[in-house]
PDB file of C-alpha atoms in Angstrom:
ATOM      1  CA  UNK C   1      -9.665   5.855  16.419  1.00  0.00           C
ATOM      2  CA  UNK C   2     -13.277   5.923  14.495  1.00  0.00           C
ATOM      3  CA  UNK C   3     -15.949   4.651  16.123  1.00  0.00           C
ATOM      4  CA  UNK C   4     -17.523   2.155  13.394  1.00  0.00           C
ATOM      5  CA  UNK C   5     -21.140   1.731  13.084  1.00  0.00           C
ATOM      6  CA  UNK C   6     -23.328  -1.448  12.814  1.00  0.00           C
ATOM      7  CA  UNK C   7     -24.254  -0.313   9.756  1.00  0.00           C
ATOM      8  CA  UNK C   8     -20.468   0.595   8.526  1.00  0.00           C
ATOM      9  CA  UNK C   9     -19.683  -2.749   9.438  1.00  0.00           C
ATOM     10  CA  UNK C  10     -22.141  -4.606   6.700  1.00  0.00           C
ATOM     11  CA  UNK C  11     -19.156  -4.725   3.737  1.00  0.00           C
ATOM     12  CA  UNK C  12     -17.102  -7.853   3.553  1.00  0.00           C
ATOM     13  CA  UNK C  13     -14.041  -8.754   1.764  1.00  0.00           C
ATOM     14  CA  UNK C  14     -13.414 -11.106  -1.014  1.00  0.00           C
ATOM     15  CA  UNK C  15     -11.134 -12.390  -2.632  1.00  0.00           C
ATOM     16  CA  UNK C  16     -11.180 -13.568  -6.449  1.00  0.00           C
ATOM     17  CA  UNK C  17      -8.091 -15.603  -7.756  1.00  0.00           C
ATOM     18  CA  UNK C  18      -6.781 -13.880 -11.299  1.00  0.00           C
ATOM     19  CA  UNK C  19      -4.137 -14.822 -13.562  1.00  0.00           C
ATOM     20  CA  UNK C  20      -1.035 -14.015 -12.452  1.00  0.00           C
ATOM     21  CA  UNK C  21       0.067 -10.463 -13.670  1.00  0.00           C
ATOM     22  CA  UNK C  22      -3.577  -9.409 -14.441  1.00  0.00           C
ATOM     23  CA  UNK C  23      -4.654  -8.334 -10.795  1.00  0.00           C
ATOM     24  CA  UNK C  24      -4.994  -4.868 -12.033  1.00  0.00           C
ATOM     25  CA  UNK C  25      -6.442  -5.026 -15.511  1.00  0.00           C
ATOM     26  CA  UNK C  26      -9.352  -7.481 -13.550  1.00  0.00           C
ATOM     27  CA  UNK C  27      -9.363  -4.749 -11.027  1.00  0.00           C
ATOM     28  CA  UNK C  28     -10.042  -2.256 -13.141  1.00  0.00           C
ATOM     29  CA  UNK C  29     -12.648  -4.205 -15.898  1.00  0.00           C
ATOM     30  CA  UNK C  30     -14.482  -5.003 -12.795  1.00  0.00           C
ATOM     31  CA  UNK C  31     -14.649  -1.743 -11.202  1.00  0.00           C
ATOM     32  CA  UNK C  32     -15.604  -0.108 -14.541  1.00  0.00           C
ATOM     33  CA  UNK C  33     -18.485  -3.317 -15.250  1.00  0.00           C
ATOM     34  CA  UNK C  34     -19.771  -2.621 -11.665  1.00  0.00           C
ATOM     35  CA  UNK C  35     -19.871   1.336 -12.195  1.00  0.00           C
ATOM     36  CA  UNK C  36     -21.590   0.968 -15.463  1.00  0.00           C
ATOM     37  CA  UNK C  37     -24.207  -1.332 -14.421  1.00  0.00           C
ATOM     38  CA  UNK C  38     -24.723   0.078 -10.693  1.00  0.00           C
ATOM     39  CA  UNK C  39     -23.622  -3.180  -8.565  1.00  0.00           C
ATOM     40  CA  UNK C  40     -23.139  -2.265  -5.434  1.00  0.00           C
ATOM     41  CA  UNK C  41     -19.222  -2.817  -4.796  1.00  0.00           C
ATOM     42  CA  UNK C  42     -17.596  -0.652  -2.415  1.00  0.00           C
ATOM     43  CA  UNK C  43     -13.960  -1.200  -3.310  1.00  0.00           C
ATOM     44  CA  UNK C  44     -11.529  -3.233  -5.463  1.00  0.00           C
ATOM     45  CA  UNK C  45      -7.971  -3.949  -4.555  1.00  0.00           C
ATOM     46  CA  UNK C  46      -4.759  -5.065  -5.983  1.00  0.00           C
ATOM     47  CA  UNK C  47      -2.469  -5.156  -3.342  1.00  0.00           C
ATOM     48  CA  UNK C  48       1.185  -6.121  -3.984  1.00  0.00           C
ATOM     49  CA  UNK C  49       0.893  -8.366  -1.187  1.00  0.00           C
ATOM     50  CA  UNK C  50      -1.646 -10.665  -2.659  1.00  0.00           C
ATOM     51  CA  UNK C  51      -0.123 -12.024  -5.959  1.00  0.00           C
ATOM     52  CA  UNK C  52      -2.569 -13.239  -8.075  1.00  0.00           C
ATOM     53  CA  UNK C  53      -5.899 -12.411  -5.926  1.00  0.00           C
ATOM     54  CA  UNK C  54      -7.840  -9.444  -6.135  1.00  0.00           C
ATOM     55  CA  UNK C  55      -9.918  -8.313  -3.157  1.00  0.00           C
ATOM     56  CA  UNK C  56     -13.951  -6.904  -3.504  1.00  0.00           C
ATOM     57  CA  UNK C  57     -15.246  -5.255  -0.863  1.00  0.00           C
ATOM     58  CA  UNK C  58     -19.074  -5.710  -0.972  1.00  0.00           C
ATOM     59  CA  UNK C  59     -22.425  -6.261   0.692  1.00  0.00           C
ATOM     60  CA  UNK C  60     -22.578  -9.635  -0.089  1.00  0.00           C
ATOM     61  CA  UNK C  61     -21.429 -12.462  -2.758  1.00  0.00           C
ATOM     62  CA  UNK C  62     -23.580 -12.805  -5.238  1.00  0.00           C
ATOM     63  CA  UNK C  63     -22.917  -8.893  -6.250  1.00  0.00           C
ATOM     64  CA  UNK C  64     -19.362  -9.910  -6.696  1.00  0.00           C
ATOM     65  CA  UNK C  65     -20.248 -13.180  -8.231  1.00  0.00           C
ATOM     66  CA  UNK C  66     -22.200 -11.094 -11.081  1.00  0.00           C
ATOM     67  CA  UNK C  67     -19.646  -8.741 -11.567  1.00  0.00           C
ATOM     68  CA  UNK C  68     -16.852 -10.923 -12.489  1.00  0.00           C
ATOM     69  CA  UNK C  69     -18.556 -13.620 -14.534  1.00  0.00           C
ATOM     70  CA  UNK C  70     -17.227 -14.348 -18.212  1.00  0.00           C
ATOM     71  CA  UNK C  71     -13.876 -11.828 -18.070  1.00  0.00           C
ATOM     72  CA  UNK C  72     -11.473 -13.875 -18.705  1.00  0.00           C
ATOM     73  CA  UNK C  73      -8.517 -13.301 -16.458  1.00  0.00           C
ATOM     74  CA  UNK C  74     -10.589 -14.429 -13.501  1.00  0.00           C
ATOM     75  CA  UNK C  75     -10.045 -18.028 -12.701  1.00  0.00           C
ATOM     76  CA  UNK C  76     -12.163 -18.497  -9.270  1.00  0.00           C
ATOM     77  CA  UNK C  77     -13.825 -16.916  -6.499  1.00  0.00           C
ATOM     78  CA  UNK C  78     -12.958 -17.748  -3.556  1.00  0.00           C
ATOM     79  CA  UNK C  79     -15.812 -19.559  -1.328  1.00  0.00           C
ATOM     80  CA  UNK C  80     -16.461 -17.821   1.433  1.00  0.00           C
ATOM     81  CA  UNK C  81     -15.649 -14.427   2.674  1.00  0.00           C
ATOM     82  CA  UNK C  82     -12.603 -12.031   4.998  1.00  0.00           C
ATOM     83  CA  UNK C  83     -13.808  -9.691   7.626  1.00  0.00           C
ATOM     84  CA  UNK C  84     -12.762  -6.131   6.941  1.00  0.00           C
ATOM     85  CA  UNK C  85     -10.159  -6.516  10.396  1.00  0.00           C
ATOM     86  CA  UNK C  86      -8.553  -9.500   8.151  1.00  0.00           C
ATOM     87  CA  UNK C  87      -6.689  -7.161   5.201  1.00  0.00           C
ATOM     88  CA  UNK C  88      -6.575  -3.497   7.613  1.00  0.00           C
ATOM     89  CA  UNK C  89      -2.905  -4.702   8.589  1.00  0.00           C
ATOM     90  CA  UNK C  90      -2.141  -4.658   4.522  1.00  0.00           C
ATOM     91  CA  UNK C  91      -3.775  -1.535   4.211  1.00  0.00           C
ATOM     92  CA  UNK C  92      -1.812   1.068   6.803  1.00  0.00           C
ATOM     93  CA  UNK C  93       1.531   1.221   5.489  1.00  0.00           C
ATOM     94  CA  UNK C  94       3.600   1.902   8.700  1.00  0.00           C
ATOM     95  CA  UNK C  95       6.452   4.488   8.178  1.00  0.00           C
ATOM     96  CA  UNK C  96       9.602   2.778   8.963  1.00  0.00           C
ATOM     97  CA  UNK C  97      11.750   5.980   9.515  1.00  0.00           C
ATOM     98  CA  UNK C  98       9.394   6.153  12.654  1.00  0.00           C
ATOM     99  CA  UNK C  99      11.411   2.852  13.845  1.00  0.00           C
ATOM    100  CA  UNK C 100      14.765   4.162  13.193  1.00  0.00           C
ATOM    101  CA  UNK C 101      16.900   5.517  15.241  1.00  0.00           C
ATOM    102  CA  UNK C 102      20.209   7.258  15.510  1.00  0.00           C
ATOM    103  CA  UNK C 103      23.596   4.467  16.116  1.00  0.00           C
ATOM    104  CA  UNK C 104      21.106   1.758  15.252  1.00  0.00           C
ATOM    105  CA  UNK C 105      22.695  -0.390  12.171  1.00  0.00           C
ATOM    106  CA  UNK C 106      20.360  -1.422   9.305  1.00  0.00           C
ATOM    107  CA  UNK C 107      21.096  -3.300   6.203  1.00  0.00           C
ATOM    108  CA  UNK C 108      20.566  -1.733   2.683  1.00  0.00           C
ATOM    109  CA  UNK C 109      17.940  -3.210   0.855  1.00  0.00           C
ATOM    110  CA  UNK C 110      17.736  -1.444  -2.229  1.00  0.00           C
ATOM    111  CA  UNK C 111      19.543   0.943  -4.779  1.00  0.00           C
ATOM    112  CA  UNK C 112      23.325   1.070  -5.929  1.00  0.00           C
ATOM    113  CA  UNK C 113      24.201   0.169  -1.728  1.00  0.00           C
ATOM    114  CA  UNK C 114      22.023  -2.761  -1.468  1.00  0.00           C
ATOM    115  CA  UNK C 115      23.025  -5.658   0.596  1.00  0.00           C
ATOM    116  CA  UNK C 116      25.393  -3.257   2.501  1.00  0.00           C
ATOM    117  CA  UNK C 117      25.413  -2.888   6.370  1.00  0.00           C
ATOM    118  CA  UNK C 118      25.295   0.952   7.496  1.00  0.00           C
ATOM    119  CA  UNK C 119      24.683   3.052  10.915  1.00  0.00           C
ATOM    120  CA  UNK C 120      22.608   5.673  10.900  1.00  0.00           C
ATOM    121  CA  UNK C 121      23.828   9.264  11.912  1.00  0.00           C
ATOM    122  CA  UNK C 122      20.914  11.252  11.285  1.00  0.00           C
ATOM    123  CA  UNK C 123      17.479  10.748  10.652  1.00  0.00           C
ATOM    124  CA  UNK C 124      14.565  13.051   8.898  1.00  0.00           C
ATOM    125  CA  UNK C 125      11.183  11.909   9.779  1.00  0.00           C
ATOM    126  CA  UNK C 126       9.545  15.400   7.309  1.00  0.00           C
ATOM    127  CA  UNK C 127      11.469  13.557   4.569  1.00  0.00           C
ATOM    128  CA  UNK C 128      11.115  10.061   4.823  1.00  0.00           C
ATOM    129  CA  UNK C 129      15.141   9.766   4.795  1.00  0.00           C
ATOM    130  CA  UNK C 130      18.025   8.616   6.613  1.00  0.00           C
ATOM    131  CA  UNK C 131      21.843   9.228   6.810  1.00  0.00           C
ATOM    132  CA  UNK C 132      24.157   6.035   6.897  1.00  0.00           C
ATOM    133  CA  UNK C 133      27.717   5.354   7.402  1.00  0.00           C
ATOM    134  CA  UNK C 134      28.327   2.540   5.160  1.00  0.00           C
ATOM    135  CA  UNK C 135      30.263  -0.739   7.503  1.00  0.00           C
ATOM    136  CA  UNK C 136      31.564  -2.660   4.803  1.00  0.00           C
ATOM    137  CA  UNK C 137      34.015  -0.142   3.260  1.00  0.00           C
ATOM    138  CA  UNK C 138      37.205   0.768   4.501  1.00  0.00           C
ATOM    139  CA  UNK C 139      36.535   4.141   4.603  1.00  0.00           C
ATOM    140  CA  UNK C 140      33.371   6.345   5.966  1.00  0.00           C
ATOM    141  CA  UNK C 141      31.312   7.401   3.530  1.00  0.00           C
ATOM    142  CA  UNK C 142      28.353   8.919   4.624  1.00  0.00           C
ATOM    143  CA  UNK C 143      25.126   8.250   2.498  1.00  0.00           C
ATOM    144  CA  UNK C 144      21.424   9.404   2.591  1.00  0.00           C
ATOM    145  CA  UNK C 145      19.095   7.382   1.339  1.00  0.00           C
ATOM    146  CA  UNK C 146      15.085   6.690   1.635  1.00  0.00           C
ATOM    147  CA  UNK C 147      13.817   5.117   5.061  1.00  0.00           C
ATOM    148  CA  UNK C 148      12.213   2.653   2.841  1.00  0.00           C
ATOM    149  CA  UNK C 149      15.318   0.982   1.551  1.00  0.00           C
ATOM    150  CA  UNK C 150      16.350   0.042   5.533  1.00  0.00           C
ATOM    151  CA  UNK C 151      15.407  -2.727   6.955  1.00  0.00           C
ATOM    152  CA  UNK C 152      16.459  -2.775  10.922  1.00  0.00           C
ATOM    153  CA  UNK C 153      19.166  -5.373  12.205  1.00  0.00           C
ATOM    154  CA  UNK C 154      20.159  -3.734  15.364  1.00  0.00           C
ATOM    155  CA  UNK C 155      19.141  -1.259  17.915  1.00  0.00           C
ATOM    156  CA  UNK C 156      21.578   0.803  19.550  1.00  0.00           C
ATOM    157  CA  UNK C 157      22.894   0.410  22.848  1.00  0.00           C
ATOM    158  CA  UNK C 158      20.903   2.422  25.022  1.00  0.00           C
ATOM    159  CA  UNK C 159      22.119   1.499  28.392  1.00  0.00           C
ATOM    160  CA  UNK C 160      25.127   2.013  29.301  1.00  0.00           C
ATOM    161  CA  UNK C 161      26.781  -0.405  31.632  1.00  0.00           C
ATOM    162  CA  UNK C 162      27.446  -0.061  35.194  1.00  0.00           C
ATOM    163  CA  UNK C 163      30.793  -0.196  36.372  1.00  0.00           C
ATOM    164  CA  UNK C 164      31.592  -3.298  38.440  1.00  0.00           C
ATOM    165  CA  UNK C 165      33.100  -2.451  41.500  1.00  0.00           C
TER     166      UNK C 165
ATOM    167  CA  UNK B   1       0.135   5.590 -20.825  1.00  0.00           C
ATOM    168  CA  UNK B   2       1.617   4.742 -17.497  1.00  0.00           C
ATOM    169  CA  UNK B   3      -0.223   6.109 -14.234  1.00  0.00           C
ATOM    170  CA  UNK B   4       1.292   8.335 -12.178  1.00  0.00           C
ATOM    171  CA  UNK B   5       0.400   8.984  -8.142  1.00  0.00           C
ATOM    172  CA  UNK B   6       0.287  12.095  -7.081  1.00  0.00           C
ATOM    173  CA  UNK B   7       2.741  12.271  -3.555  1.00  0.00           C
ATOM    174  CA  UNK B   8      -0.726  14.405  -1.518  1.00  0.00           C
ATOM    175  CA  UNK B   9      -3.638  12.203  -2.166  1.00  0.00           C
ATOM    176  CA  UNK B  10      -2.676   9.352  -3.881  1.00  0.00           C
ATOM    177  CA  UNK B  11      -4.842   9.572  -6.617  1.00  0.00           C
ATOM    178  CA  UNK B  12      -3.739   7.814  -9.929  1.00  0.00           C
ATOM    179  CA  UNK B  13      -3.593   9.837 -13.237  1.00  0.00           C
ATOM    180  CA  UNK B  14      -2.160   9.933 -16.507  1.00  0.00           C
ATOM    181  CA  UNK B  15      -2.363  13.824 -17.031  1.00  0.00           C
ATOM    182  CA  UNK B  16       0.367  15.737 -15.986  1.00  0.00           C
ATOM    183  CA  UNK B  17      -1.532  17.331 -12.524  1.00  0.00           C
ATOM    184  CA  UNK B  18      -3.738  15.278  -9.832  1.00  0.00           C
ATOM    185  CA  UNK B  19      -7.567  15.387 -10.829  1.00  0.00           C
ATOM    186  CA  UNK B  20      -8.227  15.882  -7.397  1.00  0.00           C
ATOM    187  CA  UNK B  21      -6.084  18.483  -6.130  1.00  0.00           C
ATOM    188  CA  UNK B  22      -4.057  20.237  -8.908  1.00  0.00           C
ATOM    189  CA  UNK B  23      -0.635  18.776  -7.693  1.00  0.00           C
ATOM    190  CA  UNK B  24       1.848  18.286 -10.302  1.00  0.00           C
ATOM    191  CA  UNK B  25       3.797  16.511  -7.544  1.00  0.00           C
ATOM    192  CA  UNK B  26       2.994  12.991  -9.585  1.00  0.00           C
ATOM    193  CA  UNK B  27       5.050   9.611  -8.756  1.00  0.00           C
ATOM    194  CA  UNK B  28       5.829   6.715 -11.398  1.00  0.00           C
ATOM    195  CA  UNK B  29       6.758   4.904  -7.975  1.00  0.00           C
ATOM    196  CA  UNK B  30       3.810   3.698  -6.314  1.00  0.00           C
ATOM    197  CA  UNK B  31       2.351   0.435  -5.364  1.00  0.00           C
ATOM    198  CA  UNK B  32      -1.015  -0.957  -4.618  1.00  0.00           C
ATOM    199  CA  UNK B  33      -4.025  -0.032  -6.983  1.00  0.00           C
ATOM    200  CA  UNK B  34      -7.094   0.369  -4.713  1.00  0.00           C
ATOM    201  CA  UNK B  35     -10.299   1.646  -6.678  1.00  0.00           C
ATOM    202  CA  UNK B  36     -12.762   2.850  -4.788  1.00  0.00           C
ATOM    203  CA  UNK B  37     -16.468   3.271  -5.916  1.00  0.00           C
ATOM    204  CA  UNK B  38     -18.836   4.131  -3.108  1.00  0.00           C
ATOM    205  CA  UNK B  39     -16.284   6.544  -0.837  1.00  0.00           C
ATOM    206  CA  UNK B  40     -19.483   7.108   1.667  1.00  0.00           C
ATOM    207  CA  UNK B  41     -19.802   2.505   2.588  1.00  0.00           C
ATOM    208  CA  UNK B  42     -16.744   1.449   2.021  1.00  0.00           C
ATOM    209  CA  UNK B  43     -14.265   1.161   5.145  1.00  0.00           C
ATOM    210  CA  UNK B  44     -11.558   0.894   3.080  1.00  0.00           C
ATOM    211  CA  UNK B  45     -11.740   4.342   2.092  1.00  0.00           C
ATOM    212  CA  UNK B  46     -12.427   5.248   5.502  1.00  0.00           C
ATOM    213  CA  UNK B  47      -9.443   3.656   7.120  1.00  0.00           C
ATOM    214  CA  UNK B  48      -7.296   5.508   4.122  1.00  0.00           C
ATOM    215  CA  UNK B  49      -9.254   8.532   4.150  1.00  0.00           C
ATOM    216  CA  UNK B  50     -10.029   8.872   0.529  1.00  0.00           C
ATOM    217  CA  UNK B  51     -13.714  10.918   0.520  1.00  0.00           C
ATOM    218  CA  UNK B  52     -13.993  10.692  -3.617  1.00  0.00           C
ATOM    219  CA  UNK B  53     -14.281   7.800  -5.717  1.00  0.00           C
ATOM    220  CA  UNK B  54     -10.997   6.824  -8.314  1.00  0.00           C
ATOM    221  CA  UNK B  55      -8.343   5.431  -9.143  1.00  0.00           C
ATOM    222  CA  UNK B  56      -5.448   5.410  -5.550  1.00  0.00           C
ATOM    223  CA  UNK B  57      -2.251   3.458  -4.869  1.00  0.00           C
ATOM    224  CA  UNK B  58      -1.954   2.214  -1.524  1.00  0.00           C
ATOM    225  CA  UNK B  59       2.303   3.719  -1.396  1.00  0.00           C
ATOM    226  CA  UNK B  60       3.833   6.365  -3.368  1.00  0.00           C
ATOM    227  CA  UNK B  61       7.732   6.647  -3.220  1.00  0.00           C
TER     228      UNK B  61
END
């Protein structure tokens, strides 16, 4: 892991309320407003995971304050400001096919197959993809689909039990 | 025009090859806008490890 400098550590986040829908048009204005007239913002972000905010990072508030003024899809800065450690979790996207396992059973959450329970039989970690048995139809039908569209209801046994004697 | 991602770097474009390096692998799925304007100060680049300034999604399907 990076080592990260005093002087690294001088940006802060923060976060300016939009109207919904907009995040990324206000992104974007901003970003091209703070470009054209040299404010020093580091970053802008519109993350899925924050509806209706858009995140600056910057040196300090006022730069943020400046940039955003009179565009009208902004309705409020926040007061006050988010550590950089605050939004990292939202920012590393962990792979989920690194979770997944052969046996375990996961449950379909997108595509033609959503809502439908399945086991895996074989996963590709280069490809980002997973093949299922489906569990709700009669018969087995084996399916390959993105890692993304699993979410994980249950691990495979991995011990096996002892026999009682 | 819609954006597209391209799968390597990320980078959003509406042309049909990634500005940054020539891929024509491009994505319409992809998630996240994250503009970044000073690569060099800002950690969010560095945590994503995006060394030019543009236009990135955070995930490309």
């Amino acid at each position: 892991m990076a080592v990260i400098s005093d002087q690294e550590r001088s940006s802060s986040i923060f976060p300016v309320k939009t109207t919904g829908g907009q995040e990324r048009t206000v992104a974007t204005f901003v970003a091209n407003r703070a470009v054209q007239k040299g404010k020093p913002i580091y970053s802008v972000l519109a993350l899925d995971t924050w509806k209706g905010y858009v995140l600056f990072e910057a040196p300090n508030s006022q730069v943020v304050d400046e940039s955003i003024q009179g565009f009208k899809h902004v309705r409020s800065k926040i007061p006050g400001m988010m550590q950089y450690s605050d939004i990292e979790k939202f920012l590393v996207t962990k792979s989920m096919v690194a979770e997944l396992n052969v046996e375990d059973t996961i449950e379909i959450v997108a595509g033609p197959f959503k809502g439908m329970r399945a086991k895996i039989s074989r996963v590709e970690k280069e490809k980002q993809e997973i093949t299922v048995s489906l569990l709700d139809t009669a018969f087995s039908m084996p399916i390959t689909i993105d890692a993304g569209y699993a979410k994980l209801v249950g691990r495979a046994k991995t011990d096996v039990p002892q026999a009682q004697s | 025009m819609r954006e597209l991602a391209c799968r390597k770097c990320k980078a959003l474009t509406t042309e049909k090859a990634c500005p940054n390096d020539g891929s024509t692998e491009l994505s319409k799925e992809w998630s996240g806008l994250i503009v970044i304007i000073n690569a060099e100060k800002s950690q969010v680049a560095k945590t994503l490890g995006i060394a030019k300034p543009g236009r990135y999604a955070l995930k490309v399907s």
